[in-house]
Tab-separated table of C-alpha atoms and ligand atoms in Angstrom:
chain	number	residue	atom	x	y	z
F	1	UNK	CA	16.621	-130.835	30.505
F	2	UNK	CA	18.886	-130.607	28.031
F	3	UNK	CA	21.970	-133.526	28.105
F	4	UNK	CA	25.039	-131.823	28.600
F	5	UNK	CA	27.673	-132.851	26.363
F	6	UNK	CA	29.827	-134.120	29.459
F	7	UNK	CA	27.701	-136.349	30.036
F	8	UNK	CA	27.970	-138.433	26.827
F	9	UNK	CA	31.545	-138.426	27.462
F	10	UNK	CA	33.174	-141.962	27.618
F	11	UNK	CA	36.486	-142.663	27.742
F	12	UNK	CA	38.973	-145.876	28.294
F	13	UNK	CA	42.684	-145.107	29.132
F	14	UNK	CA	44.630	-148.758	29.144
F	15	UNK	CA	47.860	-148.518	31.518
F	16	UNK	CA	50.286	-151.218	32.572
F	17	UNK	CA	49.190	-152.547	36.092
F	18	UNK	CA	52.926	-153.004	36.507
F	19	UNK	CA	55.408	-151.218	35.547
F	20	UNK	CA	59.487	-152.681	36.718
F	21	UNK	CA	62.962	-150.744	35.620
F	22	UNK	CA	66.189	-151.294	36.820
F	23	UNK	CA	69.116	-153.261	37.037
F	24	UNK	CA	69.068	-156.778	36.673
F	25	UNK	CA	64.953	-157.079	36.744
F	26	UNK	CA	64.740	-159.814	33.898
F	27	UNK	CA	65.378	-161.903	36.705
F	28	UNK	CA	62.049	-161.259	38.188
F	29	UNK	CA	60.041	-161.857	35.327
F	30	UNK	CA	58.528	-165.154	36.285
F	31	UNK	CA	57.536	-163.578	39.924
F	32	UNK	CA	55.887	-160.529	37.825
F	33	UNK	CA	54.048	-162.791	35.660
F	34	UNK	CA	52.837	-164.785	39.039
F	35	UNK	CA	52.207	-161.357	40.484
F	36	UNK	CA	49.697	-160.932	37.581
F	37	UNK	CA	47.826	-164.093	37.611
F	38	UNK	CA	49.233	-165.398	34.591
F	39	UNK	CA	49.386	-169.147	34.309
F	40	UNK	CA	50.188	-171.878	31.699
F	41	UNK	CA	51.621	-171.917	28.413
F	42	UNK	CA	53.962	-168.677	27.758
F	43	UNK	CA	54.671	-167.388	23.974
F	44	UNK	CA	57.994	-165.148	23.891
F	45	UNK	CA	58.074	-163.340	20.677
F	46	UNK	CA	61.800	-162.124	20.107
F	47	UNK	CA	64.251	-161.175	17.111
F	48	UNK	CA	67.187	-163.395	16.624
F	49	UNK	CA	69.850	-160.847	18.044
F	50	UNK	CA	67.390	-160.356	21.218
F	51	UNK	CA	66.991	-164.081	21.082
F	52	UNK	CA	70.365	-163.653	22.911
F	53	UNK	CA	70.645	-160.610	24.573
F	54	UNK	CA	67.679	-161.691	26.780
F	55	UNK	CA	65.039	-164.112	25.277
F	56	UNK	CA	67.084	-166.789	26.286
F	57	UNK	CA	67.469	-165.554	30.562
F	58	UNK	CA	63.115	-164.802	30.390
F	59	UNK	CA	62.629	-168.347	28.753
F	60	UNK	CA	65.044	-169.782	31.893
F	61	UNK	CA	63.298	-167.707	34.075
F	62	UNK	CA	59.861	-168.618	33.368
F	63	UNK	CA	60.598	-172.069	33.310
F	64	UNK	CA	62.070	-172.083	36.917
F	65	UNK	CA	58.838	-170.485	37.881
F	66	UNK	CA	56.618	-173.684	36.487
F	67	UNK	CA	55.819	-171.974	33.235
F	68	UNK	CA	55.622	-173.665	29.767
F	69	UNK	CA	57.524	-171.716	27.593
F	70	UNK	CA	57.798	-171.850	23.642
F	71	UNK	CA	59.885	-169.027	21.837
F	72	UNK	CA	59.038	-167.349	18.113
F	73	UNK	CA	61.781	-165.797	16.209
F	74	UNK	CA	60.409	-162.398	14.120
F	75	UNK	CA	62.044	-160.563	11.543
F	76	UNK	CA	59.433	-157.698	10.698
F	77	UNK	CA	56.317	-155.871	11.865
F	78	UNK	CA	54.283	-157.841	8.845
F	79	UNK	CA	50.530	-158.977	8.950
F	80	UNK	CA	52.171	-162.483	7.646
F	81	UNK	CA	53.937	-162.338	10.611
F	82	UNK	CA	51.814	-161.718	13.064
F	83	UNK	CA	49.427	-164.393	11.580
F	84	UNK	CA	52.735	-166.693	12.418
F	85	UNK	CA	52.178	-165.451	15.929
F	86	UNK	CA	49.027	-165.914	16.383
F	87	UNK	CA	48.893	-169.317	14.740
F	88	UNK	CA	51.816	-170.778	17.101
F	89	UNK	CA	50.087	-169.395	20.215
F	90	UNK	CA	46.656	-171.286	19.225
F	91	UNK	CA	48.705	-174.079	18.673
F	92	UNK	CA	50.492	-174.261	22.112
F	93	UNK	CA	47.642	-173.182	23.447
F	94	UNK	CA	49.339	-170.123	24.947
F	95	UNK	CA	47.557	-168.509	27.775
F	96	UNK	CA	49.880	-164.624	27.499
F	97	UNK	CA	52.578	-163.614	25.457
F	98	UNK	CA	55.507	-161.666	25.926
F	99	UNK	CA	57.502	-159.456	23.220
F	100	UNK	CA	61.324	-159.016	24.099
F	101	UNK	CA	63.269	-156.963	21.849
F	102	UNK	CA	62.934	-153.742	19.898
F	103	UNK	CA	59.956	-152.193	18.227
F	104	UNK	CA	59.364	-154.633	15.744
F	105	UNK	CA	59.194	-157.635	18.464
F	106	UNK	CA	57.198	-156.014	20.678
F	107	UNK	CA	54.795	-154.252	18.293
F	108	UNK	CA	54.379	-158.058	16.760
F	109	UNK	CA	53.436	-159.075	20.576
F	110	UNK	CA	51.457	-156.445	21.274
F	111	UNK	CA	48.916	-156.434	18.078
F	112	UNK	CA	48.953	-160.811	17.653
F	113	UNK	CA	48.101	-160.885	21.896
F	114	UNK	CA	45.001	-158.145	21.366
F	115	UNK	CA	43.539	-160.133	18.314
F	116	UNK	CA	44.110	-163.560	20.506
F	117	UNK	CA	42.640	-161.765	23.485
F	118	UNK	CA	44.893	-162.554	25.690
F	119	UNK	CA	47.623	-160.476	28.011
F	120	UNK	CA	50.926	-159.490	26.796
F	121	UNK	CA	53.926	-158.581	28.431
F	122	UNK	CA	56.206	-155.551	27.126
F	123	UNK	CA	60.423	-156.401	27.621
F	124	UNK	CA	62.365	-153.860	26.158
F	125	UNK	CA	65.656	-154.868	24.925
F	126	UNK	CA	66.658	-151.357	23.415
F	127	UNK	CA	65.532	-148.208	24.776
F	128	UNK	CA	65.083	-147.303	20.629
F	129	UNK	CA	60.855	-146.494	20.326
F	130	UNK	CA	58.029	-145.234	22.918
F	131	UNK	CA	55.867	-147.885	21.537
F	132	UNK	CA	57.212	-150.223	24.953
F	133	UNK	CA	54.552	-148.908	26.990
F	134	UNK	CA	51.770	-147.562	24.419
F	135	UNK	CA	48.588	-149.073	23.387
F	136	UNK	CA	49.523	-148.685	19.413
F	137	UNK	CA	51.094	-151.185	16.935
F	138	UNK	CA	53.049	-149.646	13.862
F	139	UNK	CA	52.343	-152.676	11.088
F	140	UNK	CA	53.999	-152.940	7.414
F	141	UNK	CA	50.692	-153.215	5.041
F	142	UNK	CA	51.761	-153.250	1.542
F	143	UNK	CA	54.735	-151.965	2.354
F	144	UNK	CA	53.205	-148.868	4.173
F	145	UNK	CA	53.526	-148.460	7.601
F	146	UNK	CA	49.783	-148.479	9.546
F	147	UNK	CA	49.292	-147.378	13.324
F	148	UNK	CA	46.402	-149.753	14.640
F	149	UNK	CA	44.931	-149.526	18.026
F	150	UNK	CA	45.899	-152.436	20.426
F	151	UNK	CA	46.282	-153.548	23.496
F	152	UNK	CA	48.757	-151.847	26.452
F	153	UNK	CA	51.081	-154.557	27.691
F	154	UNK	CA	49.825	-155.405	31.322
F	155	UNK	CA	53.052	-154.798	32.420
F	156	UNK	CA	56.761	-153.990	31.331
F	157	UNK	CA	60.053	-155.258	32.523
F	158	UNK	CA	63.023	-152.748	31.105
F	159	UNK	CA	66.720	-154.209	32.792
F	160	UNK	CA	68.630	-151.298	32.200
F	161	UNK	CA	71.954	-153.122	32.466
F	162	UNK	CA	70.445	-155.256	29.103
F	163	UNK	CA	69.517	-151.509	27.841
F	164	UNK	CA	72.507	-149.767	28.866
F	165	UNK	CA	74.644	-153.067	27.284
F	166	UNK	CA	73.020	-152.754	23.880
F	167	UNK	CA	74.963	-150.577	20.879
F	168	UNK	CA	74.581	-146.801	21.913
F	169	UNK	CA	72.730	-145.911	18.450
F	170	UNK	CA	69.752	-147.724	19.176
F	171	UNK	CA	69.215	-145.540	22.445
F	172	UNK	CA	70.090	-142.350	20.741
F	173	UNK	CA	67.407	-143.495	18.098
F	174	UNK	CA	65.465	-143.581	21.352
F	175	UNK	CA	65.785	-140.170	21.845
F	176	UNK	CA	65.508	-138.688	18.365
F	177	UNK	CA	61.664	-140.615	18.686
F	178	UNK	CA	61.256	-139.271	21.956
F	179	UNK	CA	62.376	-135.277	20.671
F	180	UNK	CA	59.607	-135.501	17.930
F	181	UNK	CA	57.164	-135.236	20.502
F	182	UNK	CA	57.272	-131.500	19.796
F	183	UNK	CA	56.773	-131.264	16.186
F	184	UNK	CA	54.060	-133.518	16.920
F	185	UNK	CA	52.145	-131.833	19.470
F	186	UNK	CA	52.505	-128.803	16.983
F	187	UNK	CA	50.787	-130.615	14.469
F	188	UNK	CA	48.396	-132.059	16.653
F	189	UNK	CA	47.372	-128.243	18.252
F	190	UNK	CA	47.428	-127.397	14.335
F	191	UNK	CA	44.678	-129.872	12.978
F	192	UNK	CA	42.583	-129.242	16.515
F	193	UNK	CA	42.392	-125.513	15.409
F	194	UNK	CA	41.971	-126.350	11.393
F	195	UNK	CA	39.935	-129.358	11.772
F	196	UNK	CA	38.431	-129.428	15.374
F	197	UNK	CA	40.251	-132.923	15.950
F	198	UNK	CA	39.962	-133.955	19.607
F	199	UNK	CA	42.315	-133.009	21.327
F	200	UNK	CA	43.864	-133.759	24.756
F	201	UNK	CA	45.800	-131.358	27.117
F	202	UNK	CA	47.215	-133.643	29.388
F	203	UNK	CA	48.345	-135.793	27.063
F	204	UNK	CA	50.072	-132.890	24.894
F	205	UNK	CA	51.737	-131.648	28.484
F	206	UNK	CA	53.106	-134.999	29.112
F	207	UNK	CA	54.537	-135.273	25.491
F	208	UNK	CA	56.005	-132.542	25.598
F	209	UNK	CA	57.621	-132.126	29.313
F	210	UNK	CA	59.179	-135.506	27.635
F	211	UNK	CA	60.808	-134.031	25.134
F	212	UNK	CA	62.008	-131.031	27.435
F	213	UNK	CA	62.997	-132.957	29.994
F	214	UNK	CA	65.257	-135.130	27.173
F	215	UNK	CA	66.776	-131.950	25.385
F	216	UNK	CA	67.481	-130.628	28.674
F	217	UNK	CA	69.620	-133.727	29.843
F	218	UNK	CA	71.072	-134.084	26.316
F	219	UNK	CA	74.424	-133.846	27.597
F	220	UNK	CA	74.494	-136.621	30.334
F	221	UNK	CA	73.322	-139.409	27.537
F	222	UNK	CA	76.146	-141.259	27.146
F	223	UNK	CA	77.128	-144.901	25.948
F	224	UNK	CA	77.358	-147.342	28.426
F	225	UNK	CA	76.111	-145.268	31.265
F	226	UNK	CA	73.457	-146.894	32.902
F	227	UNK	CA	72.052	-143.978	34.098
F	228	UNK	CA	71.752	-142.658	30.736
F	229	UNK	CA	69.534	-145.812	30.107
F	230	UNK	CA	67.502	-144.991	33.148
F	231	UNK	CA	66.625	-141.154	31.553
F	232	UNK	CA	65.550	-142.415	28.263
F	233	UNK	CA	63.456	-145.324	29.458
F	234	UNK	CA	61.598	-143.070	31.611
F	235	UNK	CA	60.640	-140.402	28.758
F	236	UNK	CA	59.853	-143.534	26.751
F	237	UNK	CA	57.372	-145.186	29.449
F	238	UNK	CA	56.206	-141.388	30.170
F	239	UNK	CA	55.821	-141.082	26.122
F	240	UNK	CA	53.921	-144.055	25.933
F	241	UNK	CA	50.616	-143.085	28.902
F	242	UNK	CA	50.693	-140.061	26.931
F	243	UNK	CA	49.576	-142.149	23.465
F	244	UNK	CA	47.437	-143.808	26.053
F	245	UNK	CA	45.966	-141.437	27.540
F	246	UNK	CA	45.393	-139.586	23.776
F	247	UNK	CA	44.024	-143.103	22.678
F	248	UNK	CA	45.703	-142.388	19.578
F	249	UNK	CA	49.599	-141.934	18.732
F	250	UNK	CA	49.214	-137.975	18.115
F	251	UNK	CA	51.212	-136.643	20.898
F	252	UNK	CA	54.195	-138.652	19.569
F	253	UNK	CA	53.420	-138.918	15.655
F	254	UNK	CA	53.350	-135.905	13.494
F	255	UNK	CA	54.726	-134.172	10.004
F	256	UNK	CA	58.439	-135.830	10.917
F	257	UNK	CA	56.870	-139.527	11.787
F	258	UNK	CA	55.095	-138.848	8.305
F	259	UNK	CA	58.901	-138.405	7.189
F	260	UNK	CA	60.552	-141.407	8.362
F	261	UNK	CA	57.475	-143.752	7.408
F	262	UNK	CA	57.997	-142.180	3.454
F	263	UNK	CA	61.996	-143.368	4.145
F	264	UNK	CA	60.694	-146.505	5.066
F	265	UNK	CA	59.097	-146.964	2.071
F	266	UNK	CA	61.306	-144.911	-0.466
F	267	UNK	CA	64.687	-145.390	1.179
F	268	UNK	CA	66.112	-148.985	0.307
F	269	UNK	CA	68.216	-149.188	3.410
F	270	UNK	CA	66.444	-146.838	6.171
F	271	UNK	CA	68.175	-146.203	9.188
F	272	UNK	CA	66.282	-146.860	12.378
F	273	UNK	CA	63.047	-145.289	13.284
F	274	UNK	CA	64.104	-142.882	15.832
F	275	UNK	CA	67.107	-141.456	13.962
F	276	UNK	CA	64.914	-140.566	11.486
F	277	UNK	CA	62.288	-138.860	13.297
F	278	UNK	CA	65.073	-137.042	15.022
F	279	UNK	CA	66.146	-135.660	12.001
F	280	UNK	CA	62.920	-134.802	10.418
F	281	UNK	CA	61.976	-133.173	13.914
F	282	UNK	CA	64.419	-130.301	12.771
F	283	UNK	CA	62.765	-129.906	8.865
F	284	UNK	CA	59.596	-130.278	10.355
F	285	UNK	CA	60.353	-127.642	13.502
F	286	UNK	CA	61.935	-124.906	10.697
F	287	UNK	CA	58.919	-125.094	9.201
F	288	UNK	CA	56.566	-124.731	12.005
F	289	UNK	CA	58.803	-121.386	12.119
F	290	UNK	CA	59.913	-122.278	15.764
F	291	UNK	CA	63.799	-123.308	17.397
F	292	UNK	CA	65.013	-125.878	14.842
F	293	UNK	CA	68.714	-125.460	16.006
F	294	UNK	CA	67.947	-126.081	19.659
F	295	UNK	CA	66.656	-129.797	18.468
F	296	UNK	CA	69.767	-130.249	16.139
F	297	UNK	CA	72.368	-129.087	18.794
F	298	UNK	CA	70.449	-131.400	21.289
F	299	UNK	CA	70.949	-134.525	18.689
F	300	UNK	CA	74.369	-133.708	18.053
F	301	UNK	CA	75.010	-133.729	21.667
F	302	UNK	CA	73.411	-137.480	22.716
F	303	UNK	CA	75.250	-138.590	19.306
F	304	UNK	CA	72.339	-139.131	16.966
F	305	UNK	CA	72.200	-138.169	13.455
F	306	UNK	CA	71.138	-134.552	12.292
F	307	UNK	CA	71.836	-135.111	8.517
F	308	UNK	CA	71.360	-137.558	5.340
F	309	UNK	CA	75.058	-138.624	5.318
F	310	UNK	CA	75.041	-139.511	9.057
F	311	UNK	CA	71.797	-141.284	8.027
F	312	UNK	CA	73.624	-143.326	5.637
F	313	UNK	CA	71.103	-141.829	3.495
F	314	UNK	CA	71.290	-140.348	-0.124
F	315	UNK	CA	70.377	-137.015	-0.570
F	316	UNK	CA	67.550	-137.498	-3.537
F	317	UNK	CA	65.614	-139.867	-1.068
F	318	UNK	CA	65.466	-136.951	1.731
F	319	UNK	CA	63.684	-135.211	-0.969
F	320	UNK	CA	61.856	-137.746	-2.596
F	321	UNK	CA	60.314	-138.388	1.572
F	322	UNK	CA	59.562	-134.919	2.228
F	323	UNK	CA	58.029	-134.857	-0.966
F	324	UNK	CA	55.599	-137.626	-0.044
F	325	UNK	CA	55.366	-137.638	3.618
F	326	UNK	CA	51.530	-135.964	3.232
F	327	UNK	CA	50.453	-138.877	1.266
F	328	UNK	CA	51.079	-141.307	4.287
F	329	UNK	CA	48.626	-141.243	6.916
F	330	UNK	CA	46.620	-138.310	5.075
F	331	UNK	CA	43.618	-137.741	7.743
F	332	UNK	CA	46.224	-136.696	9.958
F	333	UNK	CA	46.626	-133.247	9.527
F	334	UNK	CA	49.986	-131.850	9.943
F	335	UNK	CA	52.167	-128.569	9.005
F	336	UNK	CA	53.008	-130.538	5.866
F	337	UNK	CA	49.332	-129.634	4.695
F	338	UNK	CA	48.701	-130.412	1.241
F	339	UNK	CA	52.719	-130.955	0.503
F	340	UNK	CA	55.876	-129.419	-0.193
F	341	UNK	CA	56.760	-127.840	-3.479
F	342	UNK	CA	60.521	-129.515	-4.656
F	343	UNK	CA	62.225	-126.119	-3.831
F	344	UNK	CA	60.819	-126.071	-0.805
F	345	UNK	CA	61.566	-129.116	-0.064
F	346	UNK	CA	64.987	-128.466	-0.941
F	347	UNK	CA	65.097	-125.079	0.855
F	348	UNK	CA	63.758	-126.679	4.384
F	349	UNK	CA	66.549	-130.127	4.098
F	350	UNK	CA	69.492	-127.546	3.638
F	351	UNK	CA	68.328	-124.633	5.855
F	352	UNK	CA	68.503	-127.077	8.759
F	353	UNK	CA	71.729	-128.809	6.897
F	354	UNK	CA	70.268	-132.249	6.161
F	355	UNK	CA	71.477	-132.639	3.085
Q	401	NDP	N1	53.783	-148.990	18.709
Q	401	NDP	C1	54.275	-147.795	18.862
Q	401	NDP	O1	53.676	-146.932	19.519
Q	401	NDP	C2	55.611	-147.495	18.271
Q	401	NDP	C3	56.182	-148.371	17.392
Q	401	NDP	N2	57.416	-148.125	16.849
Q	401	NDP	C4	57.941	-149.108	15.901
Q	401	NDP	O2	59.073	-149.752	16.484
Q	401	NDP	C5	59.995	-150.075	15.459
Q	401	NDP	C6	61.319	-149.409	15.751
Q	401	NDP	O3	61.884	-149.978	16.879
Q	401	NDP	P1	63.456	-150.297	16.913
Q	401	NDP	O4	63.728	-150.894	18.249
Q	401	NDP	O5	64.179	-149.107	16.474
Q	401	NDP	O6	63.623	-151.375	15.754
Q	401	NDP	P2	63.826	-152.958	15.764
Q	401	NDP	O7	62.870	-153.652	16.625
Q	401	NDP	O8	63.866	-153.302	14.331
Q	401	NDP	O9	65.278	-153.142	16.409
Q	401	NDP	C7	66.417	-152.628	15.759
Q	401	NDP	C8	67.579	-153.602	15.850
Q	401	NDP	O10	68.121	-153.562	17.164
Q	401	NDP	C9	68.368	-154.882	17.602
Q	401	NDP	N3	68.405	-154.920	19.059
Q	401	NDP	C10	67.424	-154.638	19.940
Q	401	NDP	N4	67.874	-154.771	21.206
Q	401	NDP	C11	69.160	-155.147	21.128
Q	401	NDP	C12	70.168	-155.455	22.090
Q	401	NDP	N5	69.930	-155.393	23.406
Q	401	NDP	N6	71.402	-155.809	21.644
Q	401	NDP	C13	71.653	-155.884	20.321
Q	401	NDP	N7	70.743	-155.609	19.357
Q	401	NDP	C14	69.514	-155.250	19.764
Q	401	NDP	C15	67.248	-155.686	16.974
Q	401	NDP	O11	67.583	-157.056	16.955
Q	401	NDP	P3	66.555	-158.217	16.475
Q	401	NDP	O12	66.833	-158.357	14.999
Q	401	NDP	O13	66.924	-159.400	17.265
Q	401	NDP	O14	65.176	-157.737	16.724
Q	401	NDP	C16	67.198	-155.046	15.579
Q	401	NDP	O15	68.147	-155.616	14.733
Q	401	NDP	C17	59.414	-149.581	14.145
Q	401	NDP	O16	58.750	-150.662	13.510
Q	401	NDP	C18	58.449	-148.507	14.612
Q	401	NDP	O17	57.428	-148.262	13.678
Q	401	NDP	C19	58.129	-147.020	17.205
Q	401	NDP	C20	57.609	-146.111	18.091
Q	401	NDP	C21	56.298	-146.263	18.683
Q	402	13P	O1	56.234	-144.186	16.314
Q	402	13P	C1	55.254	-143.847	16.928
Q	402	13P	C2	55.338	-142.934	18.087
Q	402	13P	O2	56.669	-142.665	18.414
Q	402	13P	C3	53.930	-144.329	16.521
Q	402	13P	O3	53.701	-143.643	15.391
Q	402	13P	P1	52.757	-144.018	14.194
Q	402	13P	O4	51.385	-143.942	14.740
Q	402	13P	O5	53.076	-142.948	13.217
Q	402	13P	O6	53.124	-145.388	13.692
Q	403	ZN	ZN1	58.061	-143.133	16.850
C-alpha cells in the first residue's frame, strides 16, 4: 500500500512548561526555577538599564534559594556577544541561564543557552517584542539582522508591575510588533499560494486573533496601567506559541519586519523594533490593498508612532528601507515581491502619511 503522506509527517512544537504573569512574580523566580529541576550555577544575561530594573531582585532571589548566581551585562544581539555568553557560562560552569530584559537580552539568552544545551529562562522586563516566549533568535550578522531557530525558554516570568513601571514607548513598541501580525500572515497566505510554502492554519488564526484582539482594545492601553501591561503581555506570549507552533517566525514576520530590519541597517539611529514594524504594518497593509487606516488609527490611539517624524526618522531613509526591504531575508516571499519602484515607494510612504 501506498504511504500516505500523513504518515511521514513529523513535527516538534517547543512550549514553555511554565508560564507565570502578574504582579510582583520576580519574587518567585527561585521557587520556579526549583519547580523545574534546575540546580547549580545560574547565568543571568541582562542589559545595564535592566541590570536595575530587575536583574539585581532575580540575582537576590536566586541566591536566597541556594543558587550560585553570576550576572553578564549585554549591549547587542551580536555573534561576538553571544560567544561572551557562552564563554562565561563554560567558565562558571553554569548549569541554565536566564535572559532579563528586552529583546536583545533575551534573544542573547535564548540562542547562547541552545548552542550550550542547556535550559533558559525568559524574564521580560519590557513588554516591547513577541520574541519572550518564541523559539526564534533575531542576531546582528554583518550588520544584517538573521532569524535562527533556537530554543523556547522552559519557562517565563513577566511581573507586570516591572512591565507596567517601564517607559510607556517600549510597550507601545510592543504593540506596533504585535499589529504586524496581519501584514504578515498576508504575506505568509501569499508565498503558500505563489510558492507552496508550508503553511500552518492554526498558527495564522492565533496570529492574527492577536492582532484583533490588540486593535480592538487599542483604547484601554495606557501608561502606567497595569492592566494595560497585562493585555499586551498576553498577545505577546499568545504571539510567541504561534512562531512555535509555525516553527518558523512567519506568522509574526512579513513585508513590514523586512522594513524595519532595512532601518536597522540603513537608518543610523533606528527607533525600536516594534515602532517600526507598526509603522511599516500600514505601507505594507495599503499595499496588500486591504484597511491601512484601521491599523494607523489603532497606533495613534495606544500612542505609538504612525510616521517618519514621530520615528525620529528622516524621510530619505523611509525610502531608501522600502526600497531595500526585499533584499533582506529574500526566500521569504512577501507582497514586496521583487521590490518597489522609487515612485512607488514614494506613493505607498505618503498615501498612508509616513513621510
Ligand atoms: N526572537 C524573536 O522572536 C524576536 C526578537 N525580537 C528582537 O528583540 C529586539 C527588540 O526588543 P526591544 O525590547 O525593543 O529592544 P531592547 O532589548 O534593545 O530594549 C530596548 C531598551 O529598553 C530598555 N529597557 C527594557 N526594559 C526596561 C525597563 N523595565 N526599564 C527601563 N528600560 C528598559 C533596554 O535596556 P538595556 O539597555 O538594559 O537592555 C533597552 O535600552 C530586537 O533585537 C528584535 O529583533 C523582536 C521580536 C521577536
Ligand atoms: O521580530 C520577530 C517577530 O515579531 C521575529 O522576526 P524575524 O524572524 O524577522 O527576526
Ligand atoms: Zn518583531
Amino acid at each position: 500500500m501506498k504511504d500516505s503522506i500523513d504518515s511521514h509527517k513529523n513535527k516538534w512544537m517547543q512550549l514553555p512548561r511554565n508560564v507565570v504573569v502578574g504582579h510582583g512574580v520576580i519574587n518567585d523566580t527561585g521557587k520556579v526555577c526549583k519547580d523545574l529541576k534546575l540546580n547549580g550555577n545560574a547565568l543571568i544575561v541582562t542589559g545595564e538599564t535592566t541590570l536595575k530594573a530587575a536583574g539585581k531582585t532575580v540575582e537576590v532571589c536566586l541566591e536566597d534559594c541556594g543558587f550560585n548566581v553570576d550576572t553578564i551585562i549585554i549591549k547587542n544581539p551580536t555573534l561576538d556577544e553571544i560567544k561572551e555568553v557562552k564563554d562565561r557560562a563554560a567558565g562558571t560552569k553554569a548549569s541554565f541561564l536566564l535572559g532579563v530584559g528586552g529583546g536583545k537580552s533575551i534573544d542573547i539568552a535564548k540562542l547562547a543557552s541552545t548552542h550550550l544545551d542547556i535550559p533558559f529562562v525568559s524574564i521580560p522586563t519590557a513588554a516591547s517584542h513577541d520574541g519572550i516566549v518564541s523559539s526564534r533568535a533575531s542576531i546582528r550578522r554583518d550588520n544584517k539582522t538573521v532569524s535562527e531557530t533556537a530554543q523556547t525558554p522552559i519557562a517565563v516570568i513577566a511581573d507586570t508591575g516591572i512591565i507596567a513601571a517601564a517607559p510607556y514607548r517600549l510597550l507601545a513598541a510592543g504593540c506596533g510588533d504585535i499589529i504586524s501580525n496581519y501584514t504578515a500572515v498576508r504575506d505568509w497566505e501569499l508565498a503558500h499560494r505563489l510558492r507552496d510554502e508550508p503553511f500552518s492554519e492554526y498558527a495564522s488564526i492565533i496570529s492574527k486573533m492577536t492582532a484583533k484582539i490588540l486593535i480592538e482594545s487599542a483604547g484601554a492601553i495606557k501608561a502606567g496601567i497595569e492592566e494595560s501591561a497585562w493585555t499586551v503581555m498576553k498577545a505577546l506570549v499568545a504571539s510567541g506559541v504561534a512562531m512555535s507552533i509555525a516553527g518558523s517566525s512567519r506568522p509574526a514576520s512579513g513585508s513590514e519586519h523586512k522594513f524595519s530590519h532595512a532601518l536597522d541597517e540603513l537608518a543610523p539611529e533606528p527607533a525600536l523594533h516594534g515602532e517600526q514594524c507598526g509603522v511599516g504594518t500600514i505601507m505594507m497593509m495599503y499595499l496588500h490593498g486591504g484597511d491601512w487606516q484601521e491599523i494607523r488609527t489603532a497606533l495613534e490611539t495606544i500612542g505609538a508612532p504612525t510616521c517618519a517624524a514621530e520615528l525620529g526618522i528622516k524621510e530619505e531613509y523611509i525610502i531608501k528601507a522600502l526600497l531595500h526591504a526585499h533584499e533582506i531575508r529574500p526566500e521569504r516571499y512577501t507582497i514586496l515581491g521583487a521590490g518597489l519602484t522609487r515612485e512607488a515607494a514614494e506613493k505607498v510612504a505618503r498615501i498612508t502619511k509616513v513621510i
